Every structure is written in C-alpha cells, then in structure tokens.
Coordinates of N, CA, C and O in Angstrom, one line a residue:
M1 N -91.1 1.0 -9.5 CA -92.2 1.9 -9.8 C -91.7 3.2 -10.2 O -90.7 3.7 -9.7
A2 N -92.4 3.9 -11.1 CA -91.9 5.1 -11.7 C -92.9 6.2 -11.5 O -94.1 6.0 -11.3
D3 N -92.4 7.5 -11.5 CA -93.2 8.7 -11.5 C -93.3 9.2 -13.0 O -92.2 9.5 -13.6
L4 N -94.4 9.2 -13.6 CA -94.6 9.8 -14.9 C -95.2 11.2 -14.8 O -96.3 11.3 -14.4
N5 N -94.4 12.1 -15.2 CA -94.9 13.5 -15.2 C -95.4 13.9 -16.6 O -94.8 13.7 -17.6
V6 N -96.7 14.4 -16.5 CA -97.4 14.8 -17.7 C -97.6 16.3 -17.7 O -98.2 16.8 -16.7
L7 N -97.1 17.0 -18.7 CA -97.3 18.4 -18.8 C -98.5 18.7 -19.7 O -98.5 18.2 -20.8
I8 N -99.4 19.5 -19.3 CA -100.5 19.9 -20.1 C -100.3 21.4 -20.3 O -100.3 22.2 -19.4
A9 N -100.2 21.8 -21.6 CA -100.0 23.2 -22.0 C -101.2 23.6 -22.8 O -101.6 23.0 -23.8
F10 N -101.9 24.6 -22.3 CA -103.1 25.2 -22.9 C -102.7 26.4 -23.7 O -102.0 27.3 -23.2
D11 N -103.3 26.5 -24.9 CA -103.1 27.7 -25.7 C -104.3 28.7 -25.2 O -105.3 28.9 -25.8
A12 N -104.0 29.2 -24.0 CA -105.1 30.0 -23.3 C -105.5 31.2 -24.1 O -106.7 31.5 -24.1
A13 N -104.6 31.9 -24.7 CA -105.0 33.1 -25.5 C -106.0 32.8 -26.6 O -107.0 33.5 -26.7
T14 N -105.8 31.7 -27.3 CA -106.7 31.3 -28.4 C -108.0 30.8 -27.8 O -109.1 31.0 -28.3
I15 N -107.9 30.0 -26.7 CA -109.1 29.5 -26.1 C -110.0 30.7 -25.7 O -111.2 30.7 -25.9
V16 N -109.4 31.7 -25.0 CA -110.2 32.8 -24.6 C -110.8 33.6 -25.8 O -111.9 34.0 -25.8
E17 N -109.9 33.8 -26.8 CA -110.3 34.5 -28.0 C -111.5 33.8 -28.7 O -112.4 34.5 -29.2
R18 N -111.5 32.5 -28.8 CA -112.5 31.8 -29.6 C -113.8 31.5 -28.7 O -114.8 31.1 -29.2
N19 N -113.7 31.8 -27.4 CA -114.8 31.5 -26.5 C -115.1 32.8 -25.7 O -115.1 32.7 -24.5
P20 N -115.5 33.9 -26.4 CA -115.8 35.1 -25.6 C -117.0 35.0 -24.6 O -117.0 35.7 -23.6
G21 N -117.9 34.1 -24.9 CA -119.0 33.8 -23.9 C -118.8 32.6 -23.1 O -119.8 31.9 -22.8
A22 N -117.6 32.3 -22.8 CA -117.3 31.0 -22.0 C -118.1 31.0 -20.7 O -118.4 32.0 -20.1
S23 N -118.4 29.8 -20.3 CA -119.1 29.5 -19.1 C -118.5 30.2 -17.8 O -117.3 30.2 -17.7
R24 N -119.3 30.7 -17.0 CA -118.9 31.2 -15.7 C -119.4 30.3 -14.6 O -119.4 30.7 -13.4
N25 N -119.9 29.1 -15.0 CA -120.4 28.2 -14.1 C -119.5 27.0 -14.0 O -119.3 26.3 -15.0
P26 N -118.8 26.7 -12.9 CA -117.8 25.6 -12.8 C -118.5 24.2 -13.0 O -117.8 23.3 -13.4
D27 N -119.8 24.1 -12.9 CA -120.5 22.9 -13.1 C -121.0 22.7 -14.5 O -121.6 21.6 -14.8
A28 N -120.8 23.7 -15.4 CA -121.2 23.6 -16.8 C -120.1 24.2 -17.6 O -120.3 25.2 -18.3
P29 N -118.9 23.7 -17.6 CA -117.8 24.3 -18.4 C -118.0 24.2 -19.9 O -118.7 23.3 -20.4
T30 N -117.4 25.1 -20.6 CA -117.4 25.2 -22.1 C -116.5 24.1 -22.6 O -115.4 24.0 -22.2
Q31 N -117.0 23.3 -23.6 CA -116.2 22.4 -24.3 C -115.1 23.1 -25.2 O -115.5 24.0 -25.8
V32 N -113.9 22.6 -25.1 CA -112.8 23.3 -25.8 C -112.3 22.4 -27.0 O -112.3 21.2 -26.9
D33 N -111.9 23.1 -28.0 CA -111.3 22.5 -29.2 C -109.9 21.8 -28.8 O -109.0 22.5 -28.3
Q34 N -109.9 20.5 -28.9 CA -108.7 19.8 -28.5 C -107.4 20.2 -29.1 O -106.3 20.0 -28.6
S35 N -107.5 20.8 -30.3 CA -106.2 21.2 -31.0 C -105.5 22.3 -30.2 O -104.4 22.7 -30.5
L36 N -106.1 22.9 -29.2 CA -105.6 24.0 -28.4 C -105.0 23.5 -27.1 O -104.6 24.3 -26.2
I37 N -104.9 22.2 -26.9 CA -104.3 21.6 -25.7 C -103.3 20.6 -26.1 O -103.5 19.7 -27.0
Y38 N -102.2 20.6 -25.4 CA -101.0 19.7 -25.7 C -100.6 19.0 -24.4 O -100.3 19.6 -23.4
M39 N -100.5 17.7 -24.5 CA -100.0 16.9 -23.3 C -98.8 16.1 -23.8 O -98.8 15.6 -24.9
T40 N -97.8 16.1 -22.9 CA -96.6 15.3 -23.2 C -96.0 14.8 -22.0 O -96.3 15.2 -20.8
T41 N -95.1 13.8 -22.1 CA -94.3 13.2 -21.1 C -93.0 12.7 -21.7 O -92.7 13.0 -22.8
R42 N -92.2 12.1 -20.9 CA -90.9 11.6 -21.4 C -91.2 10.7 -22.6 O -92.1 9.9 -22.7
H43 N -90.3 10.8 -23.6 CA -90.4 10.1 -24.9 C -90.6 8.6 -24.7 O -91.3 8.0 -25.4
D44 N -89.8 8.0 -23.8 CA -89.8 6.6 -23.6 C -91.1 6.1 -23.0 O -91.3 4.9 -22.8
H45 N -92.0 6.9 -22.5 CA -93.3 6.5 -21.9 C -94.4 6.9 -22.9 O -95.6 6.5 -22.5
I46 N -94.2 7.5 -24.0 CA -95.3 7.8 -25.0 C -95.4 6.7 -26.0 O -94.4 6.2 -26.6
V47 N -96.6 6.2 -26.2 CA -97.0 5.3 -27.3 C -97.6 6.1 -28.4 O -98.6 6.8 -28.2
G48 N -96.9 6.2 -29.6 CA -97.4 7.0 -30.7 C -96.9 8.5 -30.5 O -95.7 8.7 -30.3
T49 N -97.8 9.4 -30.6 CA -97.4 10.8 -30.5 C -98.2 11.5 -29.3 O -99.2 11.0 -28.9
S50 N -97.7 12.6 -28.9 CA -98.4 13.3 -27.8 C -99.3 14.4 -28.5 O -99.1 14.8 -29.6
G51 N -100.2 14.9 -27.7 CA -101.2 15.9 -28.2 C -102.3 16.1 -27.1 O -102.0 15.9 -25.9
A52 N -103.5 16.3 -27.5 CA -104.6 16.4 -26.6 C -105.0 15.1 -26.0 O -105.6 15.0 -24.9
E53 N -104.5 14.0 -26.6 CA -104.7 12.6 -26.0 C -103.3 12.1 -25.8 O -102.3 12.5 -26.4
L54 N -103.2 11.1 -24.9 CA -101.9 10.7 -24.5 C -101.9 9.2 -24.2 O -102.7 8.7 -23.4
N55 N -101.1 8.4 -24.9 CA -101.0 7.0 -24.6 C -99.7 6.8 -23.9 O -98.6 7.1 -24.4
L56 N -99.7 6.1 -22.7 CA -98.6 6.0 -21.9 C -98.1 4.5 -21.7 O -99.0 3.7 -21.7
R57 N -96.9 4.3 -21.5 CA -96.4 3.0 -21.1 C -96.2 3.2 -19.6 O -95.5 4.1 -19.1
A58 N -96.9 2.4 -18.8 CA -96.8 2.4 -17.4 C -97.1 1.0 -16.8 O -97.6 0.2 -17.5
E59 N -96.7 0.8 -15.6 CA -96.9 -0.5 -14.9 C -97.8 -0.2 -13.7 O -97.7 0.9 -13.1
P60 N -98.5 -1.3 -13.2 CA -99.2 -1.1 -11.9 C -98.2 -0.7 -10.9 O -97.1 -1.1 -10.7
G61 N -98.7 0.3 -10.1 CA -97.8 0.9 -9.0 C -97.2 2.2 -9.4 O -96.8 3.0 -8.6
D62 N -97.1 2.5 -10.8 CA -96.5 3.7 -11.2 C -97.4 4.9 -10.9 O -98.7 4.7 -10.8
S63 N -96.9 6.0 -10.7 CA -97.6 7.2 -10.4 C -97.6 8.1 -11.6 O -96.7 8.2 -12.4
I64 N -98.8 8.8 -11.9 CA -98.9 9.7 -13.0 C -99.2 11.1 -12.3 O -100.1 11.2 -11.4
R65 N -98.4 12.1 -12.7 CA -98.7 13.5 -12.1 C -98.9 14.4 -13.3 O -98.1 14.5 -14.2
W66 N -100.1 15.1 -13.3 CA -100.4 16.1 -14.3 C -100.1 17.4 -13.7 O -100.6 17.8 -12.6
R67 N -99.4 18.2 -14.5 CA -99.2 19.6 -14.2 C -99.7 20.5 -15.4 O -99.5 20.1 -16.5
E68 N -100.2 21.6 -15.1 CA -100.8 22.5 -16.2 C -100.0 23.8 -16.3 O -99.4 24.2 -15.3
T69 N -100.0 24.3 -17.5 CA -99.4 25.6 -17.8 C -100.1 26.2 -19.0 O -100.9 25.5 -19.6
T70 N -99.7 27.4 -19.4 CA -100.2 27.9 -20.6 C -99.0 28.2 -21.5 O -97.8 28.2 -21.1
L71 N -99.2 28.4 -22.8 CA -98.1 28.6 -23.7 C -97.3 29.9 -23.4 O -96.2 30.0 -23.7
S72 N -98.0 30.8 -22.7 CA -97.3 32.1 -22.2 C -96.6 31.9 -20.9 O -96.1 32.8 -20.3
L73 N -96.6 30.6 -20.4 CA -96.0 30.2 -19.1 C -96.6 31.1 -18.0 O -96.0 31.5 -17.0
G74 N -97.9 31.5 -18.1 CA -98.6 32.1 -17.0 C -98.4 33.6 -17.0 O -99.0 34.3 -16.2
S75 N -97.7 34.2 -18.0 CA -97.5 35.7 -17.9 C -98.8 36.4 -18.4 O -99.1 37.5 -17.8
D76 N -99.5 35.9 -19.4 CA -100.7 36.6 -19.8 C -102.0 35.9 -19.2 O -102.9 36.5 -18.8
Y77 N -101.9 34.6 -19.2 CA -103.1 33.8 -18.7 C -102.5 32.6 -17.8 O -101.4 32.1 -18.1
K78 N -103.4 32.2 -16.9 CA -103.0 31.1 -16.1 C -104.2 30.1 -16.2 O -105.4 30.5 -16.3
A79 N -103.8 28.8 -16.3 CA -104.8 27.7 -16.4 C -104.7 26.9 -15.1 O -103.6 26.7 -14.6
L80 N -105.8 26.5 -14.6 CA -105.8 25.7 -13.4 C -106.9 24.6 -13.5 O -108.1 24.9 -13.7
L81 N -106.4 23.4 -13.4 CA -107.3 22.2 -13.4 C -108.1 22.2 -12.1 O -107.6 22.5 -11.0
Y82 N -109.4 21.9 -12.2 CA -110.2 21.9 -10.9 C -111.1 20.7 -10.7 O -111.6 20.4 -9.6
R83 N -111.3 19.9 -11.8 CA -112.1 18.7 -11.6 C -111.7 17.6 -12.6 O -111.4 17.8 -13.7
Y84 N -111.8 16.4 -12.1 CA -111.5 15.2 -12.9 C -112.7 14.2 -12.8 O -113.2 14.0 -11.7
V85 N -113.2 13.8 -13.9 CA -114.3 12.9 -14.0 C -113.9 11.7 -15.0 O -113.3 12.1 -16.1
S86 N -114.1 10.5 -14.6 CA -113.6 9.4 -15.4 C -114.7 8.5 -15.9 O -115.7 8.3 -15.3
S87 N -114.4 7.7 -17.0 CA -115.2 6.6 -17.5 C -114.9 5.4 -16.7 O -115.5 4.3 -17.0
D88 N -114.1 5.5 -15.8 CA -113.7 4.3 -14.9 C -114.2 4.6 -13.5 O -113.5 4.8 -12.6
P89 N -115.6 4.6 -13.3 CA -116.1 5.0 -12.1 C -115.8 4.1 -10.9 O -115.8 4.6 -9.7
Q90 N -115.5 2.9 -11.2 CA -115.1 2.0 -10.1 C -113.6 2.0 -9.8 O -113.1 1.3 -8.9
H91 N -112.9 2.9 -10.6 CA -111.4 3.1 -10.4 C -110.7 1.8 -10.5 O -109.9 1.4 -9.7
Q92 N -111.0 1.0 -11.5 CA -110.4 -0.3 -11.8 C -109.0 -0.1 -12.3 O -108.1 -1.0 -12.1
L93 N -108.8 1.0 -13.1 CA -107.5 1.1 -13.8 C -106.6 2.1 -13.2 O -105.3 1.8 -13.1
I94 N -107.1 3.2 -12.7 CA -106.2 4.1 -11.9 C -107.0 4.6 -10.7 O -108.2 4.6 -10.7
R95 N -106.2 5.0 -9.7 CA -106.9 5.5 -8.5 C -107.4 6.9 -8.8 O -106.9 7.6 -9.7
T96 N -108.4 7.4 -8.1 CA -109.0 8.7 -8.4 C -107.9 9.7 -8.2 O -107.3 9.8 -7.1
P97 N -107.6 10.6 -9.2 CA -106.5 11.6 -9.0 C -106.9 12.6 -7.9 O -108.0 12.9 -7.7
E98 N -105.9 13.0 -7.2 CA -106.0 14.0 -6.1 C -105.0 15.1 -6.3 O -103.9 14.9 -6.9
I99 N -105.3 16.3 -5.8 CA -104.5 17.4 -5.9 C -103.4 17.3 -4.8 O -103.8 17.0 -3.6
E100 N -102.2 17.5 -5.1 CA -101.1 17.6 -4.0 C -100.4 18.9 -4.1 O -100.1 19.4 -5.2
V101 N -100.4 19.6 -3.0 CA -99.7 20.9 -3.0 C -98.4 20.7 -2.2 O -98.4 20.1 -1.1
V102 N -97.3 21.2 -2.8 CA -96.0 21.0 -2.3 C -95.2 22.3 -2.3 O -95.5 23.2 -3.2
D103 N -94.2 22.5 -1.5 CA -93.3 23.6 -1.5 C -92.4 23.5 -2.7 O -91.9 22.4 -3.0
G104 N -92.0 24.6 -3.4 CA -91.1 24.6 -4.4 C -90.1 25.7 -4.3 O -90.3 26.6 -3.5
V105 N -89.0 25.6 -5.1 CA -88.0 26.7 -5.2 C -87.8 27.0 -6.6 O -87.6 26.0 -7.4
Y106 N -87.9 28.2 -7.0 CA -87.8 28.6 -8.4 C -86.5 29.4 -8.6 O -86.4 30.5 -7.9
P107 N -85.6 29.0 -9.4 CA -84.4 29.8 -9.7 C -84.7 31.0 -10.7 O -85.4 30.8 -11.6
L108 N -84.2 32.1 -10.4 CA -84.3 33.3 -11.2 C -82.9 33.9 -11.5 O -82.1 34.0 -10.6
P109 N -82.6 34.2 -12.8 CA -81.3 34.8 -13.1 C -81.3 36.2 -12.4 O -82.3 36.9 -12.4
K110 N -80.1 36.6 -11.9 CA -80.0 37.9 -11.3 C -79.9 38.9 -12.4 O -79.2 38.7 -13.4
E111 N -80.5 40.0 -12.2 CA -80.5 41.1 -13.3 C -79.1 41.6 -13.4 O -78.3 41.7 -12.4
G112 N -78.6 41.9 -14.6 CA -77.3 42.4 -14.8 C -76.2 41.4 -14.8 O -75.0 41.7 -14.8
T113 N -76.5 40.1 -14.9 CA -75.5 39.1 -14.8 C -75.5 38.3 -16.1 O -75.1 37.1 -16.1
E114 N -76.0 38.9 -17.2 CA -76.0 38.2 -18.5 C -74.7 37.5 -18.8 O -73.6 38.2 -18.6
G115 N -74.7 36.3 -19.2 CA -73.5 35.6 -19.6 C -72.8 34.9 -18.4 O -71.8 34.2 -18.5
R116 N -73.3 35.1 -17.2 CA -72.8 34.5 -16.0 C -73.9 33.7 -15.3 O -75.0 34.1 -15.3
P117 N -73.5 32.5 -14.8 CA -74.5 31.7 -14.2 C -74.9 32.0 -12.7 O -74.9 31.2 -11.8
E118 N -75.3 33.3 -12.5 CA -75.7 33.7 -11.2 C -77.2 33.8 -11.1 O -77.8 34.2 -12.0
F119 N -77.7 33.4 -10.0 CA -79.1 33.3 -9.8 C -79.5 33.5 -8.3 O -78.7 33.4 -7.5
E120 N -80.7 33.8 -8.1 CA -81.3 33.8 -6.8 C -82.5 32.9 -6.8 O -82.9 32.4 -7.9
T121 N -83.1 32.6 -5.7 CA -84.2 31.6 -5.7 C -85.4 32.3 -5.0 O -85.3 33.3 -4.2
Q122 N -86.6 31.8 -5.4 CA -87.8 32.3 -4.8 C -88.7 31.1 -4.4 O -88.8 30.1 -5.2
R123 N -89.2 31.1 -3.2 CA -90.0 30.0 -2.7 C -91.4 30.2 -3.2 O -91.9 31.3 -3.3
Y124 N -92.1 29.1 -3.5 CA -93.5 29.2 -3.9 C -94.2 27.8 -3.6 O -93.6 26.9 -3.3
A125 N -95.5 27.9 -3.6 CA -96.3 26.7 -3.5 C -96.6 26.1 -4.9 O -97.0 26.9 -5.8
D126 N -96.4 24.9 -5.0 CA -96.6 24.2 -6.3 C -97.7 23.2 -6.2 O -98.1 22.8 -5.0
H127 N -98.2 22.7 -7.3 CA -99.2 21.6 -7.1 C -99.2 20.8 -8.4 O -98.7 21.1 -9.4
Y128 N -99.9 19.6 -8.3 CA -100.1 18.7 -9.4 C -101.2 17.8 -9.0 O -101.6 17.7 -7.8
W129 N -101.8 17.1 -10.0 CA -102.8 16.1 -9.8 C -102.0 14.7 -9.8 O -101.2 14.5 -10.8
R130 N -102.3 13.8 -8.9 CA -101.5 12.6 -8.9 C -102.5 11.4 -8.8 O -103.5 11.4 -8.1
T131 N -102.1 10.3 -9.5 CA -102.8 9.1 -9.4 C -101.9 7.9 -9.4 O -100.7 8.1 -9.7
T132 N -102.3 6.8 -9.1 CA -101.6 5.5 -9.2 C -102.2 4.6 -10.2 O -103.4 4.4 -10.1
V133 N -101.4 4.0 -11.0 CA -101.8 3.0 -12.0 C -102.1 1.7 -11.3 O -101.3 1.2 -10.5
K134 N -103.3 1.1 -11.5 CA -103.6 -0.1 -11.0 C -103.5 -1.3 -11.9 O -103.0 -2.4 -11.6
R135 N -103.9 -1.1 -13.2 CA -103.7 -2.1 -14.2 C -103.8 -1.5 -15.6 O -104.3 -0.3 -15.8
P136 N -103.3 -2.1 -16.6 CA -103.3 -1.6 -18.0 C -104.8 -1.4 -18.5 O -105.6 -2.2 -18.1
G137 N -105.0 -0.5 -19.4 CA -106.3 -0.3 -20.0 C -106.5 1.1 -20.6 O -105.5 1.8 -20.6
K138 N -107.7 1.4 -20.9 CA -107.9 2.8 -21.5 C -109.0 3.5 -20.6 O -110.0 2.9 -20.3
V139 N -108.6 4.7 -20.2 CA -109.5 5.5 -19.4 C -109.8 6.8 -20.2 O -108.9 7.5 -20.6
V140 N -111.1 7.0 -20.4 CA -111.6 8.3 -21.0 C -112.0 9.2 -19.8 O -112.6 8.7 -18.9
Y141 N -111.5 10.4 -19.8 CA -111.8 11.3 -18.6 C -112.0 12.7 -19.1 O -111.7 13.0 -20.2
H142 N -112.5 13.5 -18.2 CA -112.7 14.9 -18.4 C -111.9 15.7 -17.4 O -112.0 15.3 -16.2
F143 N -111.1 16.6 -17.8 CA -110.5 17.5 -16.9 C -111.1 18.8 -17.1 O -111.3 19.3 -18.3
S144 N -111.6 19.4 -16.1 CA -112.2 20.8 -16.2 C -111.1 21.7 -15.7 O -110.4 21.4 -14.8
F145 N -111.1 22.9 -16.3 CA -110.1 23.9 -15.9 C -110.6 25.3 -16.1 O -111.6 25.5 -16.8
Q146 N -110.0 26.2 -15.4 CA -110.4 27.6 -15.5 C -109.2 28.4 -16.0 O -108.1 28.0 -15.9
I147 N -109.5 29.5 -16.7 CA -108.5 30.4 -17.2 C -108.7 31.7 -16.5 O -109.8 32.3 -16.5
L148 N -107.6 32.2 -16.0 CA -107.5 33.5 -15.3 C -106.6 34.4 -16.2 O -105.6 33.9 -16.7
D149 N -106.9 35.7 -16.3 CA -106.0 36.6 -17.0 C -105.0 37.1 -16.0 O -105.0 36.8 -14.8
R150 N -104.1 38.0 -16.5 CA -102.9 38.5 -15.6 C -103.4 39.3 -14.4 O -102.7 39.5 -13.5
H151 N -104.7 39.7 -14.4 CA -105.2 40.5 -13.3 C -106.0 39.6 -12.4 O -106.8 40.1 -11.6
R152 N -105.9 38.3 -12.6 CA -106.6 37.3 -11.8 C -108.1 37.3 -12.0 O -108.9 36.8 -11.2
Q153 N -108.5 37.8 -13.2 CA -110.0 37.8 -13.5 C -110.3 36.5 -14.3 O -109.6 36.1 -15.2
L154 N -111.4 35.9 -13.8 CA -111.8 34.6 -14.5 C -112.2 34.9 -15.9 O -113.0 35.8 -16.2
R155 N -111.7 34.2 -16.9 CA -112.1 34.3 -18.3 C -113.0 33.1 -18.7 O -113.5 33.1 -19.8
G156 N -113.2 32.2 -17.8 CA -114.1 31.1 -18.1 C -113.7 29.7 -17.6 O -112.6 29.5 -17.2
Y157 N -114.7 28.8 -17.5 CA -114.5 27.4 -17.1 C -114.6 26.6 -18.4 O -115.5 26.8 -19.2
F158 N -113.7 25.7 -18.5 CA -113.6 24.9 -19.7 C -113.4 23.4 -19.4 O -113.0 23.1 -18.3
Q159 N -113.6 22.5 -20.4 CA -113.2 21.1 -20.3 C -112.9 20.5 -21.6 O -113.2 21.1 -22.7
W160 N -112.2 19.4 -21.6 CA -111.9 18.6 -22.8 C -111.9 17.2 -22.4 O -111.8 16.9 -21.2
D161 N -112.1 16.3 -23.4 CA -112.2 14.9 -23.1 C -111.0 14.1 -23.6 O -111.1 13.4 -24.6
P162 N -110.0 14.1 -22.9 CA -108.8 13.3 -23.3 C -109.0 11.8 -22.9 O -110.0 11.5 -22.2
F163 N -108.1 11.0 -23.3 CA -108.1 9.6 -22.8 C -106.6 9.3 -22.5 O -105.7 10.0 -22.9
I164 N -106.5 8.3 -21.7 CA -105.1 7.8 -21.4 C -105.2 6.3 -21.6 O -106.1 5.7 -21.1
T165 N -104.3 5.8 -22.4 CA -104.2 4.4 -22.6 C -102.9 3.9 -21.9 O -101.9 4.5 -22.2
I166 N -103.1 3.0 -21.0 CA -101.9 2.5 -20.2 C -101.5 1.2 -20.8 O -102.3 0.2 -20.7
E167 N -100.3 1.1 -21.3 CA -99.7 -0.2 -21.8 C -98.7 -0.6 -20.8 O -97.9 0.3 -20.3
E168 N -98.5 -1.8 -20.6 CA -97.4 -2.3 -19.7 C -96.1 -1.9 -20.3 O -95.9 -2.1 -21.5
A169 N -95.2 -1.5 -19.5 CA -93.8 -1.1 -20.0 C -93.0 -2.3 -20.4 O -93.3 -3.4 -20.0

C-alpha cells in the first residue's frame, strides 16, 4: 500500500482579482476557473498530465492525501480546503476524505549564513485531507476552499469540480 501525496496549488491572486464579488457564504461558494488551479503528484502515479484534473494510478488500500497551497506559498494569500462533496455518495470507490491535523517541523535558513547549510527549525501544526482507495474507477468531486489575505481577512469562498480517475497500478 502506498501514500499518494497530491499538491493543490491555487493562483489565489488571480482568483481574487477575477472575483471581486466572491461569495461570503460557505454554503454557496463561487465557481472558479479551473485554469487557475494546479494539482500534481509523483510522476509515476500520474496518468496523462496534471492540472485542475488528475488521473492517478493507485491500488485498493492506497491512501491519497491532498494538501493545498498558493503560488505565493502563503505569503500574500492562503487557501484552505473546507468541504468535499462527491459523485460517489455510497463511497464505493474511495472512503470519504477527512481532515488530519499533525505536528510538523519547518526548517528555516539562519540569517547571515548564506552559502552555509545552517538552519533552525520551527514547530507548526500541519494538515491534509486523507482518503483510502477502495477500488478503481472515476470520481467527480467538489472541493470548496476559502482564500484569506495576509491580514487573515476572508476574500471569498470558492469551489471547482475536479475528478480523480483511479487506475490500478
């Protein structure tokens, strides 16, 4: 059994710019242009190319973990997934994804040590959404997400409709 890590990168600055009247209602998120969202995983688990949709090679029992970020790596905007809805309501293909919060350690280069491999660490709480593959097939789902600016002000609630196709490895 394998852990498949999926990185979702949002072009948050452009999403906010193109949607100045974005929803402030988490139950009615604004639909987003898929060209502003990028999903990827390890090359040997991708079928075709990566983008706003993702076809994976996985086997029953494998875990899929989704993590989100922004193209600015959170310095200008932060994106946070908050809801998963699936076209697989009986959860025949994958288990309902759940949020897992874990402790993490982040290495930071020490100031003034350019050219030397010196660093310090910072502890933080990390998270991801995790599911388990039950059987091969195609699942269309909606991930809803919110975007916050650097001052932690809500810029809107959004969603897009990706799909995941699971082929046996």
